[in-house]
Amino acid sequence: MSRKRPPDESDELLARLGSLTAQARERAELQRSRVELALALQRGMLPRDLPVADGFRLAVRYAPACYGLNVGGDWYDAFTLPDGRIGLSIGDVQGHNIEATAFMGQVRVGLRALASVTGEPGDLLARTNDLLLSLGGDLFATCTFMRLDPATGLLESARAGHVPCVWATADGKSGIAEDEGGPPLGVAAGVTYPVTRYRLTKGGVFVLLTDGVVEGPSMSVDEGLDQVVRLAGIAAVAGLEAGSLASAVIKGAERVGHEDDAAVLVVGHDGLLGHDGLLTGPPRIQP
């Protein structure tokens, strides 16, 4: 009568390693599928085309985070309002997962839908905030919304807990927009969002961005904003196209050492028409 030989320890070890390898492969495949789904959601929710207006140029650049599941909720948008003016928005949703991406879609669609009722930036953010609170949920979003009048160059801006914009004029002046702002969207009910008015003059630029562009482990937000101010100032003086400035800003985001999305939206007044009518200081209009 034969006896079964006890399994060799090396065979047992190889079997365990094979099982662990298979499990790791399954987890990696699941993670990859989730990242691909989040990226597809992002691409589907961001606008394919930007509005066109005589004398003005819009440009966007977007770099989604692809570290593990850190794919989330940064967005940009630009669309024509019912009165012919242009709405510009940029924002960042708390979190970096599929839920954040879906919430980003809710915010962006909500802004667009409510903009058909009111294009006034402060009122629009307040209504969007109330809408998000009525939907429930634990996420919130920071956002800047601007309304551009191509006929006059007037920019009206309201900010909900978001990083400030950067401006530059063709005569060499540049800086960080000084608007008061309010809390993020989806945090508290009954809040108001002050509106600040600027004049975008010929050759000038405004740069809207998310914190992934200017803040990370290797750079503070103040250092990051100063970097964008320098780039915008150089671009305005040199008469660079909006797309070239947007590319330079998103390239500079590599220095912050972040694992976050990064979005840039540049609006520029076409300097080819001449550099007359420039402001002598920050392009802010007192209410």
PDB file of C-alpha atoms in Angstrom:
ATOM      1  CA  MET A   1       0.000   0.000   0.000  1.00  0.00           C
ATOM      2  CA  SER A   2       1.447   3.410  -1.016  1.00  0.00           C
ATOM      3  CA  ARG A   3       1.510   6.427   1.177  1.00  0.00           C
ATOM      4  CA  LYS A   4       1.029  10.041  -0.002  1.00  0.00           C
ATOM      5  CA  ARG A   5       4.145  12.129   0.382  1.00  0.00           C
ATOM      6  CA  PRO A   6       3.666  15.276   2.436  1.00  0.00           C
ATOM      7  CA  PRO A   7       3.813  18.316   0.168  1.00  0.00           C
ATOM      8  CA  ASP A   8       7.207  19.874  -0.106  1.00  0.00           C
ATOM      9  CA  GLU A   9       7.496  23.225   1.696  1.00  0.00           C
ATOM     10  CA  SER A  10       8.814  24.878  -1.450  1.00  0.00           C
ATOM     11  CA  ASP A  11       5.782  23.717  -3.419  1.00  0.00           C
ATOM     12  CA  GLU A  12       3.471  25.121  -0.754  1.00  0.00           C
ATOM     13  CA  LEU A  13       5.326  28.431  -0.778  1.00  0.00           C
ATOM     14  CA  LEU A  14       5.082  28.671  -4.563  1.00  0.00           C
ATOM     15  CA  ALA A  15       1.366  27.966  -4.386  1.00  0.00           C
ATOM     16  CA  ARG A  16       0.843  30.729  -1.842  1.00  0.00           C
ATOM     17  CA  LEU A  17       2.902  33.178  -3.884  1.00  0.00           C
ATOM     18  CA  GLY A  18       0.868  32.307  -6.956  1.00  0.00           C
ATOM     19  CA  SER A  19      -2.374  32.956  -5.078  1.00  0.00           C
ATOM     20  CA  LEU A  20      -1.129  36.302  -3.720  1.00  0.00           C
ATOM     21  CA  THR A  21       0.068  37.325  -7.184  1.00  0.00           C
ATOM     22  CA  ALA A  22      -3.331  36.545  -8.676  1.00  0.00           C
ATOM     23  CA  GLN A  23      -5.095  38.559  -5.959  1.00  0.00           C
ATOM     24  CA  ALA A  24      -2.751  41.513  -6.460  1.00  0.00           C
ATOM     25  CA  ARG A  25      -3.359  41.368 -10.205  1.00  0.00           C
ATOM     26  CA  GLU A  26      -7.119  41.418  -9.657  1.00  0.00           C
ATOM     27  CA  ARG A  27      -6.877  44.423  -7.313  1.00  0.00           C
ATOM     28  CA  ALA A  28      -4.617  46.281  -9.754  1.00  0.00           C
ATOM     29  CA  GLU A  29      -7.057  45.603 -12.596  1.00  0.00           C
ATOM     30  CA  LEU A  30      -9.976  46.840 -10.483  1.00  0.00           C
ATOM     31  CA  GLN A  31      -8.066  49.971  -9.539  1.00  0.00           C
ATOM     32  CA  ARG A  32      -7.127  50.629 -13.159  1.00  0.00           C
ATOM     33  CA  SER A  33     -10.756  50.228 -14.224  1.00  0.00           C
ATOM     34  CA  ARG A  34     -11.903  52.709 -11.584  1.00  0.00           C
ATOM     35  CA  VAL A  35      -9.298  55.262 -12.664  1.00  0.00           C
ATOM     36  CA  GLU A  36     -10.282  54.838 -16.313  1.00  0.00           C
ATOM     37  CA  LEU A  37     -13.945  55.292 -15.367  1.00  0.00           C
ATOM     38  CA  ALA A  38     -13.201  58.482 -13.408  1.00  0.00           C
ATOM     39  CA  LEU A  39     -11.094  59.873 -16.259  1.00  0.00           C
ATOM     40  CA  ALA A  40     -13.858  59.064 -18.753  1.00  0.00           C
ATOM     41  CA  LEU A  41     -16.386  60.837 -16.519  1.00  0.00           C
ATOM     42  CA  GLN A  42     -14.124  63.883 -16.354  1.00  0.00           C
ATOM     43  CA  ARG A  43     -13.660  64.027 -20.104  1.00  0.00           C
ATOM     44  CA  GLY A  44     -17.388  63.642 -20.674  1.00  0.00           C
ATOM     45  CA  MET A  45     -18.311  66.411 -18.236  1.00  0.00           C
ATOM     46  CA  LEU A  46     -15.829  69.065 -19.379  1.00  0.00           C
ATOM     47  CA  PRO A  47     -16.786  71.296 -22.337  1.00  0.00           C
ATOM     48  CA  ARG A  48     -15.474  70.401 -25.776  1.00  0.00           C
ATOM     49  CA  ASP A  49     -15.766  73.892 -27.243  1.00  0.00           C
ATOM     50  CA  LEU A  50     -15.190  77.393 -25.895  1.00  0.00           C
ATOM     51  CA  PRO A  51     -17.175  80.522 -26.794  1.00  0.00           C
ATOM     52  CA  VAL A  52     -15.794  82.882 -29.419  1.00  0.00           C
ATOM     53  CA  ALA A  53     -15.975  86.671 -29.090  1.00  0.00           C
ATOM     54  CA  ASP A  54     -14.361  89.374 -31.218  1.00  0.00           C
ATOM     55  CA  GLY A  55     -11.250  90.753 -29.553  1.00  0.00           C
ATOM     56  CA  PHE A  56     -11.050  88.055 -26.860  1.00  0.00           C
ATOM     57  CA  ARG A  57      -9.344  84.683 -26.641  1.00  0.00           C
ATOM     58  CA  LEU A  58     -10.050  81.809 -24.255  1.00  0.00           C
ATOM     59  CA  ALA A  59      -7.700  78.918 -23.590  1.00  0.00           C
ATOM     60  CA  VAL A  60      -7.797  75.981 -21.168  1.00  0.00           C
ATOM     61  CA  ARG A  61      -5.360  73.342 -19.995  1.00  0.00           C
ATOM     62  CA  TYR A  62      -6.238  70.401 -17.765  1.00  0.00           C
ATOM     63  CA  ALA A  63      -3.969  67.822 -16.128  1.00  0.00           C
ATOM     64  CA  PRO A  64      -5.922  65.135 -14.228  1.00  0.00           C
ATOM     65  CA  ALA A  65      -4.209  63.424 -11.326  1.00  0.00           C
ATOM     66  CA  CYS A  66      -3.451  59.784 -12.036  1.00  0.00           C
ATOM     67  CA  TYR A  67      -1.927  58.621  -8.765  1.00  0.00           C
ATOM     68  CA  GLY A  68      -3.853  55.597  -7.521  1.00  0.00           C
ATOM     69  CA  LEU A  69      -7.479  56.673  -7.284  1.00  0.00           C
ATOM     70  CA  ASN A  70      -6.658  60.380  -7.001  1.00  0.00           C
ATOM     71  CA  VAL A  71      -8.834  61.336  -9.941  1.00  0.00           C
ATOM     72  CA  GLY A  72     -11.414  63.809  -8.929  1.00  0.00           C
ATOM     73  CA  GLY A  73     -13.261  67.005  -9.155  1.00  0.00           C
ATOM     74  CA  ASP A  74     -11.426  69.937 -10.735  1.00  0.00           C
ATOM     75  CA  TRP A  75     -13.375  71.533 -13.576  1.00  0.00           C
ATOM     76  CA  TYR A  76     -13.491  74.499 -15.904  1.00  0.00           C
ATOM     77  CA  ASP A  77     -16.318  75.820 -18.047  1.00  0.00           C
ATOM     78  CA  ALA A  78     -17.086  78.658 -20.434  1.00  0.00           C
ATOM     79  CA  PHE A  79     -20.404  79.307 -22.155  1.00  0.00           C
ATOM     80  CA  THR A  80     -22.490  82.060 -23.718  1.00  0.00           C
ATOM     81  CA  LEU A  81     -25.188  83.532 -21.481  1.00  0.00           C
ATOM     82  CA  PRO A  82     -28.677  84.406 -22.791  1.00  0.00           C
ATOM     83  CA  ASP A  83     -27.760  88.115 -23.001  1.00  0.00           C
ATOM     84  CA  GLY A  84     -24.655  87.435 -25.114  1.00  0.00           C
ATOM     85  CA  ARG A  85     -22.139  87.814 -22.311  1.00  0.00           C
ATOM     86  CA  ILE A  86     -19.790  84.925 -21.467  1.00  0.00           C
ATOM     87  CA  GLY A  87     -19.852  82.886 -18.267  1.00  0.00           C
ATOM     88  CA  LEU A  88     -16.551  81.513 -16.991  1.00  0.00           C
ATOM     89  CA  SER A  89     -16.224  79.082 -14.106  1.00  0.00           C
ATOM     90  CA  ILE A  90     -13.478  77.052 -12.519  1.00  0.00           C
ATOM     91  CA  GLY A  91     -13.610  74.981  -9.374  1.00  0.00           C
ATOM     92  CA  ASP A  92     -12.487  72.089  -7.234  1.00  0.00           C
ATOM     93  CA  VAL A  93     -14.552  69.448  -5.438  1.00  0.00           C
ATOM     94  CA  GLN A  94     -13.445  67.981  -2.128  1.00  0.00           C
ATOM     95  CA  GLY A  95     -12.073  64.461  -2.548  1.00  0.00           C
ATOM     96  CA  HIS A  96     -10.371  62.442  -5.259  1.00  0.00           C
ATOM     97  CA  ASN A  97     -12.575  59.574  -6.360  1.00  0.00           C
ATOM     98  CA  ILE A  98     -15.484  58.726  -8.618  1.00  0.00           C
ATOM     99  CA  GLU A  99     -17.932  60.341  -6.185  1.00  0.00           C
ATOM    100  CA  ALA A 100     -16.022  63.633  -6.406  1.00  0.00           C
ATOM    101  CA  THR A 101     -16.116  63.445 -10.201  1.00  0.00           C
ATOM    102  CA  ALA A 102     -19.873  62.885 -10.174  1.00  0.00           C
ATOM    103  CA  PHE A 103     -20.387  65.779  -7.749  1.00  0.00           C
ATOM    104  CA  MET A 104     -18.278  67.972 -10.016  1.00  0.00           C
ATOM    105  CA  GLY A 105     -20.743  67.225 -12.793  1.00  0.00           C
ATOM    106  CA  GLN A 106     -23.649  68.260 -10.566  1.00  0.00           C
ATOM    107  CA  VAL A 107     -21.993  71.591  -9.732  1.00  0.00           C
ATOM    108  CA  ARG A 108     -21.091  72.384 -13.322  1.00  0.00           C
ATOM    109  CA  VAL A 109     -24.543  71.480 -14.649  1.00  0.00           C
ATOM    110  CA  GLY A 110     -26.179  73.404 -11.816  1.00  0.00           C
ATOM    111  CA  LEU A 111     -24.180  76.528 -12.635  1.00  0.00           C
ATOM    112  CA  ARG A 112     -25.095  76.301 -16.310  1.00  0.00           C
ATOM    113  CA  ALA A 113     -28.768  75.687 -15.635  1.00  0.00           C
ATOM    114  CA  LEU A 114     -29.128  78.500 -13.098  1.00  0.00           C
ATOM    115  CA  ALA A 115     -27.176  80.881 -15.350  1.00  0.00           C
ATOM    116  CA  SER A 116     -30.198  80.867 -17.644  1.00  0.00           C
ATOM    117  CA  VAL A 117     -32.122  82.438 -14.752  1.00  0.00           C
ATOM    118  CA  THR A 118     -29.450  84.830 -13.470  1.00  0.00           C
ATOM    119  CA  GLY A 119     -26.006  85.598 -14.830  1.00  0.00           C
ATOM    120  CA  GLU A 120     -25.093  87.893 -11.944  1.00  0.00           C
ATOM    121  CA  PRO A 121     -22.119  86.027 -10.400  1.00  0.00           C
ATOM    122  CA  GLY A 122     -22.943  86.528  -6.716  1.00  0.00           C
ATOM    123  CA  ASP A 123     -26.587  85.568  -7.127  1.00  0.00           C
ATOM    124  CA  LEU A 124     -25.619  82.590  -9.286  1.00  0.00           C
ATOM    125  CA  LEU A 125     -23.238  81.193  -6.669  1.00  0.00           C
ATOM    126  CA  ALA A 126     -25.827  81.705  -3.915  1.00  0.00           C
ATOM    127  CA  ARG A 127     -28.494  79.848  -5.898  1.00  0.00           C
ATOM    128  CA  THR A 128     -26.058  77.039  -6.752  1.00  0.00           C
ATOM    129  CA  ASN A 129     -25.115  76.754  -3.087  1.00  0.00           C
ATOM    130  CA  ASP A 130     -28.778  76.409  -2.104  1.00  0.00           C
ATOM    131  CA  LEU A 131     -29.312  73.799  -4.830  1.00  0.00           C
ATOM    132  CA  LEU A 132     -26.397  71.656  -3.639  1.00  0.00           C
ATOM    133  CA  LEU A 133     -27.569  71.836  -0.040  1.00  0.00           C
ATOM    134  CA  SER A 134     -31.049  70.723  -1.081  1.00  0.00           C
ATOM    135  CA  LEU A 135     -29.559  67.648  -2.768  1.00  0.00           C
ATOM    136  CA  GLY A 136     -27.869  66.533   0.441  1.00  0.00           C
ATOM    137  CA  GLY A 137     -24.509  64.782   0.563  1.00  0.00           C
ATOM    138  CA  ASP A 138     -21.236  65.380   2.342  1.00  0.00           C
ATOM    139  CA  LEU A 139     -19.119  66.931  -0.411  1.00  0.00           C
ATOM    140  CA  PHE A 140     -18.469  70.618  -1.070  1.00  0.00           C
ATOM    141  CA  ALA A 141     -16.809  72.606  -3.831  1.00  0.00           C
ATOM    142  CA  THR A 142     -14.791  75.775  -4.213  1.00  0.00           C
ATOM    143  CA  CYS A 143     -15.533  77.877  -7.279  1.00  0.00           C
ATOM    144  CA  THR A 144     -14.932  81.153  -9.070  1.00  0.00           C
ATOM    145  CA  PHE A 145     -17.545  82.425 -11.516  1.00  0.00           C
ATOM    146  CA  MET A 146     -16.933  85.373 -13.837  1.00  0.00           C
ATOM    147  CA  ARG A 147     -19.174  87.138 -16.320  1.00  0.00           C
ATOM    148  CA  LEU A 148     -17.393  88.794 -19.253  1.00  0.00           C
ATOM    149  CA  ASP A 149     -18.991  91.487 -21.406  1.00  0.00           C
ATOM    150  CA  PRO A 150     -17.106  91.399 -24.729  1.00  0.00           C
ATOM    151  CA  ALA A 151     -18.560  94.788 -25.697  1.00  0.00           C
ATOM    152  CA  THR A 152     -16.858  96.600 -22.820  1.00  0.00           C
ATOM    153  CA  GLY A 153     -14.247  94.223 -21.378  1.00  0.00           C
ATOM    154  CA  LEU A 154     -16.060  94.317 -18.031  1.00  0.00           C
ATOM    155  CA  LEU A 155     -15.416  91.248 -15.859  1.00  0.00           C
ATOM    156  CA  GLU A 156     -17.666  90.609 -12.856  1.00  0.00           C
ATOM    157  CA  SER A 157     -16.308  88.035 -10.434  1.00  0.00           C
ATOM    158  CA  ALA A 158     -17.619  86.121  -7.410  1.00  0.00           C
ATOM    159  CA  ARG A 159     -15.575  83.572  -5.476  1.00  0.00           C
ATOM    160  CA  ALA A 160     -16.702  80.682  -3.244  1.00  0.00           C
ATOM    161  CA  GLY A 161     -13.712  79.651  -1.161  1.00  0.00           C
ATOM    162  CA  HIS A 162     -11.528  79.305  -4.257  1.00  0.00           C
ATOM    163  CA  VAL A 163      -7.952  80.420  -4.901  1.00  0.00           C
ATOM    164  CA  PRO A 164      -7.881  83.960  -6.348  1.00  0.00           C
ATOM    165  CA  CYS A 165      -7.313  84.763 -10.002  1.00  0.00           C
ATOM    166  CA  VAL A 166      -4.210  86.386 -11.462  1.00  0.00           C
ATOM    167  CA  TRP A 167      -4.223  89.392 -13.815  1.00  0.00           C
ATOM    168  CA  ALA A 168      -1.707  91.207 -15.995  1.00  0.00           C
ATOM    169  CA  THR A 169      -1.788  94.198 -18.350  1.00  0.00           C
ATOM    170  CA  ALA A 170       0.298  94.842 -21.435  1.00  0.00           C
ATOM    171  CA  ASP A 171       2.159  97.758 -19.812  1.00  0.00           C
ATOM    172  CA  GLY A 172       3.921  95.394 -17.402  1.00  0.00           C
ATOM    173  CA  LYS A 173       1.648  95.418 -14.369  1.00  0.00           C
ATOM    174  CA  SER A 174       0.432  92.150 -12.813  1.00  0.00           C
ATOM    175  CA  GLY A 175      -0.955  90.849  -9.553  1.00  0.00           C
ATOM    176  CA  ILE A 176      -3.490  88.749  -7.676  1.00  0.00           C
ATOM    177  CA  ALA A 177      -7.157  89.686  -7.907  1.00  0.00           C
ATOM    178  CA  GLU A 178      -8.443  91.320  -4.733  1.00  0.00           C
ATOM    179  CA  ASP A 179     -11.984  90.064  -4.315  1.00  0.00           C
ATOM    180  CA  GLU A 180     -13.535  89.285  -0.963  1.00  0.00           C
ATOM    181  CA  GLY A 181     -15.193  85.974  -1.706  1.00  0.00           C
ATOM    182  CA  GLY A 182     -17.444  83.748   0.389  1.00  0.00           C
ATOM    183  CA  PRO A 183     -17.493  80.157   1.733  1.00  0.00           C
ATOM    184  CA  PRO A 184     -17.333  77.042  -0.475  1.00  0.00           C
ATOM    185  CA  LEU A 185     -20.504  75.782  -2.125  1.00  0.00           C
ATOM    186  CA  GLY A 186     -22.482  73.184  -0.205  1.00  0.00           C
ATOM    187  CA  VAL A 187     -21.304  74.144   3.302  1.00  0.00           C
ATOM    188  CA  ALA A 188     -23.749  76.652   4.803  1.00  0.00           C
ATOM    189  CA  ALA A 189     -27.174  77.987   3.858  1.00  0.00           C
ATOM    190  CA  GLY A 190     -28.124  81.615   3.325  1.00  0.00           C
ATOM    191  CA  VAL A 191     -24.650  82.938   2.488  1.00  0.00           C
ATOM    192  CA  THR A 192     -23.900  85.790   0.094  1.00  0.00           C
ATOM    193  CA  TYR A 193     -21.074  86.135  -2.398  1.00  0.00           C
ATOM    194  CA  PRO A 194     -19.743  89.650  -3.043  1.00  0.00           C
ATOM    195  CA  VAL A 195     -19.086  90.688  -6.638  1.00  0.00           C
ATOM    196  CA  THR A 196     -15.900  92.466  -7.716  1.00  0.00           C
ATOM    197  CA  ARG A 197     -15.675  94.239 -11.078  1.00  0.00           C
ATOM    198  CA  TYR A 198     -12.591  94.474 -13.281  1.00  0.00           C
ATOM    199  CA  ARG A 199     -11.827  95.876 -16.706  1.00  0.00           C
ATOM    200  CA  LEU A 200      -9.936  93.610 -19.098  1.00  0.00           C
ATOM    201  CA  THR A 201      -8.035  95.998 -21.370  1.00  0.00           C
ATOM    202  CA  LYS A 202      -6.354  95.336 -24.707  1.00  0.00           C
ATOM    203  CA  GLY A 203      -3.369  93.082 -24.289  1.00  0.00           C
ATOM    204  CA  GLY A 204      -4.416  92.129 -20.761  1.00  0.00           C
ATOM    205  CA  VAL A 205      -5.082  88.664 -19.352  1.00  0.00           C
ATOM    206  CA  PHE A 206      -6.914  87.019 -16.486  1.00  0.00           C
ATOM    207  CA  VAL A 207      -5.851  83.556 -15.306  1.00  0.00           C
ATOM    208  CA  LEU A 208      -8.363  81.361 -13.468  1.00  0.00           C
ATOM    209  CA  LEU A 209      -6.885  78.239 -11.870  1.00  0.00           C
ATOM    210  CA  THR A 210      -7.320  75.509  -9.273  1.00  0.00           C
ATOM    211  CA  ASP A 211      -5.141  74.952  -6.229  1.00  0.00           C
ATOM    212  CA  GLY A 212      -3.417  71.968  -7.862  1.00  0.00           C
ATOM    213  CA  VAL A 213      -1.637  74.521 -10.068  1.00  0.00           C
ATOM    214  CA  VAL A 214      -0.179  76.582  -7.234  1.00  0.00           C
ATOM    215  CA  GLU A 215      -0.090  74.536  -4.042  1.00  0.00           C
ATOM    216  CA  GLY A 216       1.523  71.252  -3.030  1.00  0.00           C
ATOM    217  CA  PRO A 217       4.194  69.615  -0.874  1.00  0.00           C
ATOM    218  CA  SER A 218       6.986  71.461  -2.684  1.00  0.00           C
ATOM    219  CA  MET A 219       5.399  74.913  -2.905  1.00  0.00           C
ATOM    220  CA  SER A 220       3.122  77.086  -0.796  1.00  0.00           C
ATOM    221  CA  VAL A 221       0.072  78.703  -2.353  1.00  0.00           C
ATOM    222  CA  ASP A 222       1.696  82.169  -2.068  1.00  0.00           C
ATOM    223  CA  GLU A 223       4.796  80.950  -3.913  1.00  0.00           C
ATOM    224  CA  GLY A 224       2.641  79.270  -6.539  1.00  0.00           C
ATOM    225  CA  LEU A 225       0.527  82.363  -7.135  1.00  0.00           C
ATOM    226  CA  ASP A 226       3.664  84.520  -7.394  1.00  0.00           C
ATOM    227  CA  GLN A 227       4.943  82.141 -10.060  1.00  0.00           C
ATOM    228  CA  VAL A 228       1.743  82.548 -12.080  1.00  0.00           C
ATOM    229  CA  VAL A 229       1.867  86.344 -11.623  1.00  0.00           C
ATOM    230  CA  ARG A 230       5.353  86.380 -13.166  1.00  0.00           C
ATOM    231  CA  LEU A 231       4.279  84.193 -16.077  1.00  0.00           C
ATOM    232  CA  ALA A 232       1.165  86.285 -16.748  1.00  0.00           C
ATOM    233  CA  GLY A 233       3.180  89.519 -16.615  1.00  0.00           C
ATOM    234  CA  ILE A 234       5.738  88.226 -19.095  1.00  0.00           C
ATOM    235  CA  ALA A 235       3.037  86.884 -21.408  1.00  0.00           C
ATOM    236  CA  ALA A 236       1.072  90.142 -21.431  1.00  0.00           C
ATOM    237  CA  VAL A 237       4.126  92.300 -22.167  1.00  0.00           C
ATOM    238  CA  ALA A 238       5.334  89.924 -24.882  1.00  0.00           C
ATOM    239  CA  GLY A 239       1.880  89.681 -26.442  1.00  0.00           C
ATOM    240  CA  LEU A 240       1.762  85.883 -26.170  1.00  0.00           C
ATOM    241  CA  GLU A 241      -1.410  84.059 -27.109  1.00  0.00           C
ATOM    242  CA  ALA A 242      -3.766  82.860 -24.376  1.00  0.00           C
ATOM    243  CA  GLY A 243      -2.955  79.253 -25.245  1.00  0.00           C
ATOM    244  CA  SER A 244       0.778  79.796 -24.782  1.00  0.00           C
ATOM    245  CA  LEU A 245       0.215  81.318 -21.346  1.00  0.00           C
ATOM    246  CA  ALA A 246      -2.129  78.489 -20.320  1.00  0.00           C
ATOM    247  CA  SER A 247       0.500  75.934 -21.354  1.00  0.00           C
ATOM    248  CA  ALA A 248       3.228  77.728 -19.392  1.00  0.00           C
ATOM    249  CA  VAL A 249       1.064  77.893 -16.263  1.00  0.00           C
ATOM    250  CA  ILE A 250       0.117  74.192 -16.360  1.00  0.00           C
ATOM    251  CA  LYS A 251       3.764  73.311 -16.991  1.00  0.00           C
ATOM    252  CA  GLY A 252       4.763  75.294 -13.918  1.00  0.00           C
ATOM    253  CA  ALA A 253       2.311  73.210 -11.878  1.00  0.00           C
ATOM    254  CA  GLU A 254       4.791  70.324 -12.106  1.00  0.00           C
ATOM    255  CA  ARG A 255       6.975  72.129  -9.561  1.00  0.00           C
ATOM    256  CA  VAL A 256       4.441  72.004  -6.730  1.00  0.00           C
ATOM    257  CA  GLY A 257       4.905  68.268  -6.198  1.00  0.00           C
ATOM    258  CA  HIS A 258       1.182  67.594  -5.904  1.00  0.00           C
ATOM    259  CA  GLU A 259      -0.944  64.550  -6.627  1.00  0.00           C
ATOM    260  CA  ASP A 260      -3.985  66.634  -7.473  1.00  0.00           C
ATOM    261  CA  ASP A 261      -5.858  67.709 -10.584  1.00  0.00           C
ATOM    262  CA  ALA A 262      -4.722  70.975 -12.148  1.00  0.00           C
ATOM    263  CA  ALA A 263      -6.896  73.243 -14.302  1.00  0.00           C
ATOM    264  CA  VAL A 264      -6.149  76.590 -15.960  1.00  0.00           C
ATOM    265  CA  LEU A 265      -8.535  78.916 -17.811  1.00  0.00           C
ATOM    266  CA  VAL A 266      -7.062  82.007 -19.467  1.00  0.00           C
ATOM    267  CA  VAL A 267      -9.097  84.871 -20.904  1.00  0.00           C
ATOM    268  CA  GLY A 268      -7.189  87.493 -22.837  1.00  0.00           C
ATOM    269  CA  HIS A 269      -7.989  90.668 -24.710  1.00  0.00           C
ATOM    270  CA  ASP A 270      -6.547  90.443 -28.214  1.00  0.00           C
ATOM    271  CA  GLY A 271      -3.508  92.710 -28.150  1.00  0.00           C
ATOM    272  CA  LEU A 272      -3.346  92.796 -31.937  1.00  0.00           C
ATOM    273  CA  LEU A 273      -5.885  95.617 -31.823  1.00  0.00           C
ATOM    274  CA  GLY A 274      -3.378  97.876 -30.084  1.00  0.00           C
ATOM    275  CA  HIS A 275      -2.371  98.694 -26.505  1.00  0.00           C
ATOM    276  CA  ASP A 276      -4.409 101.815 -25.968  1.00  0.00           C
ATOM    277  CA  GLY A 277      -6.737 102.404 -23.060  1.00  0.00           C
ATOM    278  CA  LEU A 278      -4.711 100.480 -20.486  1.00  0.00           C
ATOM    279  CA  LEU A 279      -5.314 101.022 -16.816  1.00  0.00           C
ATOM    280  CA  THR A 280      -2.459 102.469 -14.763  1.00  0.00           C
ATOM    281  CA  GLY A 281      -2.971 100.022 -11.889  1.00  0.00           C
ATOM    282  CA  PRO A 282      -4.798  96.823 -10.952  1.00  0.00           C
ATOM    283  CA  PRO A 283      -7.822  96.502 -13.263  1.00  0.00           C
ATOM    284  CA  ARG A 284     -10.431  96.770 -10.536  1.00  0.00           C
ATOM    285  CA  ILE A 285     -13.557  98.913 -10.767  1.00  0.00           C
ATOM    286  CA  GLN A 286     -14.968 100.178  -7.500  1.00  0.00           C
ATOM    287  CA  PRO A 287     -18.701  99.465  -7.109  1.00  0.00           C
TER     288      PRO A 287
END
